[in-house]
């Protein structure tokens, strides 16, 4: 083989080899670029999901703080129980978790003589301690509790059945104090029932839409005096 032919063969071989190596390098770089792009894409998705989650939580908190958490004693209208003994429930109607729930009960005989204002006479032991407590009630959850007041009912009946001229009504007031877990804001809700029957019924007649004539003693007058939320 002469020198010209050898050089031509070597030259052709080198260029072919270089071309093949270039192709391999190009493919390798393309793979690296794809992997990097895919990694960056996944990171962008992850960051986007985290931002969305963060924004969603912030929005949920803002919505929660924008409205007062609602709590109610149920049944709201009529409760049948044993004499001076009732099973009730407290329901959280809000999306907020509520904590430090305290329920206080007090008892009155409301009286009014002709052409006089309504007076409330308190019965039972006055206490600064709640009758019922719950550490927390989650959003839209319900808890059960009991109120019992035999001795207090006897005192009330003694007065109610005494020789007294005028209108009278036995009532129980439930005062609920509770905090919103998110910011510690305290709220108060009050509920009033008439003690009816032989002391084995609780009634909230106004919530059923029954309103006596304006000149007759009624529960709505008592609610206005006590300052309930209903």
PDB file of C-alpha atoms in Angstrom, residues 15-137:
ATOM      1  CA  UNK A  15     -13.353  11.131  10.505  1.00  0.00           C
ATOM      2  CA  UNK A  16     -15.762   8.221  10.776  1.00  0.00           C
ATOM      3  CA  UNK A  17     -14.661   7.610  14.343  1.00  0.00           C
ATOM      4  CA  UNK A  18     -14.958  11.255  15.238  1.00  0.00           C
ATOM      5  CA  UNK A  19     -18.412  11.378  13.678  1.00  0.00           C
ATOM      6  CA  UNK A  20     -19.510   8.336  15.692  1.00  0.00           C
ATOM      7  CA  UNK A  21     -18.092   9.796  18.900  1.00  0.00           C
ATOM      8  CA  UNK A  22     -19.866  13.090  18.168  1.00  0.00           C
ATOM      9  CA  UNK A  23     -23.136  11.253  17.756  1.00  0.00           C
ATOM     10  CA  UNK A  24     -22.626   9.450  21.064  1.00  0.00           C
ATOM     11  CA  UNK A  25     -21.724  12.697  22.834  1.00  0.00           C
ATOM     12  CA  UNK A  26     -24.742  14.404  21.268  1.00  0.00           C
ATOM     13  CA  UNK A  27     -27.065  11.656  22.454  1.00  0.00           C
ATOM     14  CA  UNK A  28     -25.481  11.751  25.919  1.00  0.00           C
ATOM     15  CA  UNK A  29     -25.887  15.526  26.121  1.00  0.00           C
ATOM     16  CA  UNK A  30     -29.466  15.215  24.918  1.00  0.00           C
ATOM     17  CA  UNK A  31     -30.168  12.663  27.653  1.00  0.00           C
ATOM     18  CA  UNK A  32     -28.569  14.933  30.268  1.00  0.00           C
ATOM     19  CA  UNK A  33     -30.596  17.888  29.025  1.00  0.00           C
ATOM     20  CA  UNK A  34     -33.803  15.835  29.126  1.00  0.00           C
ATOM     21  CA  UNK A  35     -33.093  14.570  32.627  1.00  0.00           C
ATOM     22  CA  UNK A  36     -32.316  18.064  33.850  1.00  0.00           C
ATOM     23  CA  UNK A  37     -35.426  19.459  32.201  1.00  0.00           C
ATOM     24  CA  UNK A  38     -37.560  16.653  33.628  1.00  0.00           C
ATOM     25  CA  UNK A  39     -36.097  17.213  37.095  1.00  0.00           C
ATOM     26  CA  UNK A  40     -36.733  20.940  36.807  1.00  0.00           C
ATOM     27  CA  UNK A  41     -40.280  20.237  35.607  1.00  0.00           C
ATOM     28  CA  UNK A  42     -40.956  17.946  38.572  1.00  0.00           C
ATOM     29  CA  UNK A  43     -39.507  20.526  40.964  1.00  0.00           C
ATOM     30  CA  UNK A  44     -41.717  23.200  39.440  1.00  0.00           C
ATOM     31  CA  UNK A  45     -44.758  20.974  39.887  1.00  0.00           C
ATOM     32  CA  UNK A  46     -43.771  20.234  43.485  1.00  0.00           C
ATOM     33  CA  UNK A  47     -43.201  23.924  44.229  1.00  0.00           C
ATOM     34  CA  UNK A  48     -46.509  24.770  42.584  1.00  0.00           C
ATOM     35  CA  UNK A  49     -48.332  22.188  44.692  1.00  0.00           C
ATOM     36  CA  UNK A  50     -46.715  23.516  47.860  1.00  0.00           C
ATOM     37  CA  UNK A  51     -47.670  27.094  46.982  1.00  0.00           C
ATOM     38  CA  UNK A  52     -51.220  26.007  46.160  1.00  0.00           C
ATOM     39  CA  UNK A  53     -51.464  24.123  49.450  1.00  0.00           C
ATOM     40  CA  UNK A  54     -50.075  27.103  51.345  1.00  0.00           C
ATOM     41  CA  UNK A  55     -52.456  29.507  49.624  1.00  0.00           C
ATOM     42  CA  UNK A  56     -55.370  27.150  50.242  1.00  0.00           C
ATOM     43  CA  UNK A  57     -54.563  26.925  53.965  1.00  0.00           C
ATOM     44  CA  UNK A  58     -54.228  30.698  54.168  1.00  0.00           C
ATOM     45  CA  UNK A  59     -57.547  31.174  52.396  1.00  0.00           C
ATOM     46  CA  UNK A  60     -59.220  28.620  54.699  1.00  0.00           C
ATOM     47  CA  UNK A  61     -57.916  30.485  57.753  1.00  0.00           C
ATOM     48  CA  UNK A  62     -59.100  33.810  56.372  1.00  0.00           C
ATOM     49  CA  UNK A  63     -62.565  32.368  55.737  1.00  0.00           C
ATOM     50  CA  UNK A  64     -62.635  30.852  59.225  1.00  0.00           C
ATOM     51  CA  UNK A  65     -61.667  34.155  60.841  1.00  0.00           C
ATOM     52  CA  UNK A  66     -64.200  36.125  58.801  1.00  0.00           C
ATOM     53  CA  UNK A  67     -67.240  34.550  60.468  1.00  0.00           C
ATOM     54  CA  UNK A  68     -68.314  33.997  64.038  1.00  0.00           C
ATOM     55  CA  UNK A  69     -68.356  30.306  65.015  1.00  0.00           C
ATOM     56  CA  UNK A  70     -71.927  29.191  65.681  1.00  0.00           C
ATOM     57  CA  UNK A  71     -72.784  26.795  68.493  1.00  0.00           C
ATOM     58  CA  UNK A  72     -76.278  25.688  69.513  1.00  0.00           C
ATOM     59  CA  UNK A  73     -78.043  23.647  72.190  1.00  0.00           C
ATOM     60  CA  UNK A  74     -80.291  20.974  70.665  1.00  0.00           C
ATOM     61  CA  UNK A  75     -83.113  19.990  70.479  1.00  0.00           C
ATOM     62  CA  UNK A  76     -83.912  23.675  70.076  1.00  0.00           C
ATOM     63  CA  UNK A  77     -87.700  23.597  70.289  1.00  0.00           C
ATOM     64  CA  UNK A  78     -88.932  20.869  72.594  1.00  0.00           C
ATOM     65  CA  UNK A  79     -87.158  18.453  74.932  1.00  0.00           C
ATOM     66  CA  UNK A  80     -88.805  15.580  76.765  1.00  0.00           C
ATOM     67  CA  UNK A  81     -87.025  14.127  79.754  1.00  0.00           C
ATOM     68  CA  UNK A  82     -87.478  12.906  83.280  1.00  0.00           C
ATOM     69  CA  UNK A  83     -88.560  15.321  85.979  1.00  0.00           C
ATOM     70  CA  UNK A  84     -85.753  17.895  86.363  1.00  0.00           C
ATOM     71  CA  UNK A  85     -83.431  15.707  84.342  1.00  0.00           C
ATOM     72  CA  UNK A  86     -82.706  16.249  80.642  1.00  0.00           C
ATOM     73  CA  UNK A  87     -80.284  14.904  78.081  1.00  0.00           C
ATOM     74  CA  UNK A  88     -79.219  17.627  75.662  1.00  0.00           C
ATOM     75  CA  UNK A  89     -76.652  18.076  72.934  1.00  0.00           C
ATOM     76  CA  UNK A  90     -74.368  20.887  71.912  1.00  0.00           C
ATOM     77  CA  UNK A  91     -73.492  21.205  68.231  1.00  0.00           C
ATOM     78  CA  UNK A  92     -70.733  23.151  66.530  1.00  0.00           C
ATOM     79  CA  UNK A  93     -72.234  24.445  63.261  1.00  0.00           C
ATOM     80  CA  UNK A  94     -69.045  26.154  62.120  1.00  0.00           C
ATOM     81  CA  UNK A  95     -65.868  25.039  60.289  1.00  0.00           C
ATOM     82  CA  UNK A  96     -63.823  26.137  63.307  1.00  0.00           C
ATOM     83  CA  UNK A  97     -62.480  23.867  66.008  1.00  0.00           C
ATOM     84  CA  UNK A  98     -63.773  25.151  69.363  1.00  0.00           C
ATOM     85  CA  UNK A  99     -61.981  24.735  72.690  1.00  0.00           C
ATOM     86  CA  UNK A 100     -62.556  25.441  76.393  1.00  0.00           C
ATOM     87  CA  UNK A 101     -66.320  24.958  76.121  1.00  0.00           C
ATOM     88  CA  UNK A 102     -68.124  25.750  79.378  1.00  0.00           C
ATOM     89  CA  UNK A 103     -71.873  25.409  79.992  1.00  0.00           C
ATOM     90  CA  UNK A 104     -73.483  27.211  82.923  1.00  0.00           C
ATOM     91  CA  UNK A 105     -77.115  26.700  83.996  1.00  0.00           C
ATOM     92  CA  UNK A 106     -79.275  28.988  86.098  1.00  0.00           C
ATOM     93  CA  UNK A 107     -82.961  28.911  86.936  1.00  0.00           C
ATOM     94  CA  UNK A 108     -85.603  31.602  87.336  1.00  0.00           C
ATOM     95  CA  UNK A 109     -89.241  32.134  88.006  1.00  0.00           C
ATOM     96  CA  UNK A 110     -90.288  35.113  85.916  1.00  0.00           C
ATOM     97  CA  UNK A 111     -93.184  37.035  87.422  1.00  0.00           C
ATOM     98  CA  UNK A 112     -95.273  39.996  86.438  1.00  0.00           C
ATOM     99  CA  UNK A 113     -98.107  41.580  88.345  1.00  0.00           C
ATOM    100  CA  UNK A 114    -100.690  43.620  86.531  1.00  0.00           C
ATOM    101  CA  UNK A 115     -99.224  46.739  84.885  1.00  0.00           C
ATOM    102  CA  UNK A 116     -95.766  45.969  86.282  1.00  0.00           C
ATOM    103  CA  UNK A 117     -92.508  45.049  84.588  1.00  0.00           C
ATOM    104  CA  UNK A 118     -91.277  41.483  84.500  1.00  0.00           C
ATOM    105  CA  UNK A 119     -89.073  40.409  87.399  1.00  0.00           C
ATOM    106  CA  UNK A 120     -86.771  37.394  87.500  1.00  0.00           C
ATOM    107  CA  UNK A 121     -86.306  35.555  90.786  1.00  0.00           C
ATOM    108  CA  UNK A 122     -83.238  33.315  90.819  1.00  0.00           C
ATOM    109  CA  UNK A 123     -83.346  29.830  92.358  1.00  0.00           C
ATOM    110  CA  UNK A 124     -80.722  27.234  93.089  1.00  0.00           C
ATOM    111  CA  UNK A 125     -77.105  27.587  94.078  1.00  0.00           C
ATOM    112  CA  UNK A 126     -75.204  30.337  92.322  1.00  0.00           C
ATOM    113  CA  UNK A 127     -71.798  29.091  91.206  1.00  0.00           C
ATOM    114  CA  UNK A 128     -68.988  30.554  89.145  1.00  0.00           C
ATOM    115  CA  UNK A 129     -67.971  27.053  88.018  1.00  0.00           C
ATOM    116  CA  UNK A 130     -69.491  25.570  84.857  1.00  0.00           C
ATOM    117  CA  UNK A 131     -71.937  22.696  85.185  1.00  0.00           C
ATOM    118  CA  UNK A 132     -70.533  21.021  82.055  1.00  0.00           C
ATOM    119  CA  UNK A 133     -67.163  21.321  80.306  1.00  0.00           C
ATOM    120  CA  UNK A 134     -65.663  20.056  77.048  1.00  0.00           C
ATOM    121  CA  UNK A 135     -62.014  20.471  76.140  1.00  0.00           C
ATOM    122  CA  UNK A 136     -62.857  20.791  72.434  1.00  0.00           C
ATOM    123  CA  UNK A 137     -65.536  20.242  69.802  1.00  0.00           C
TER     124      UNK A 137
END
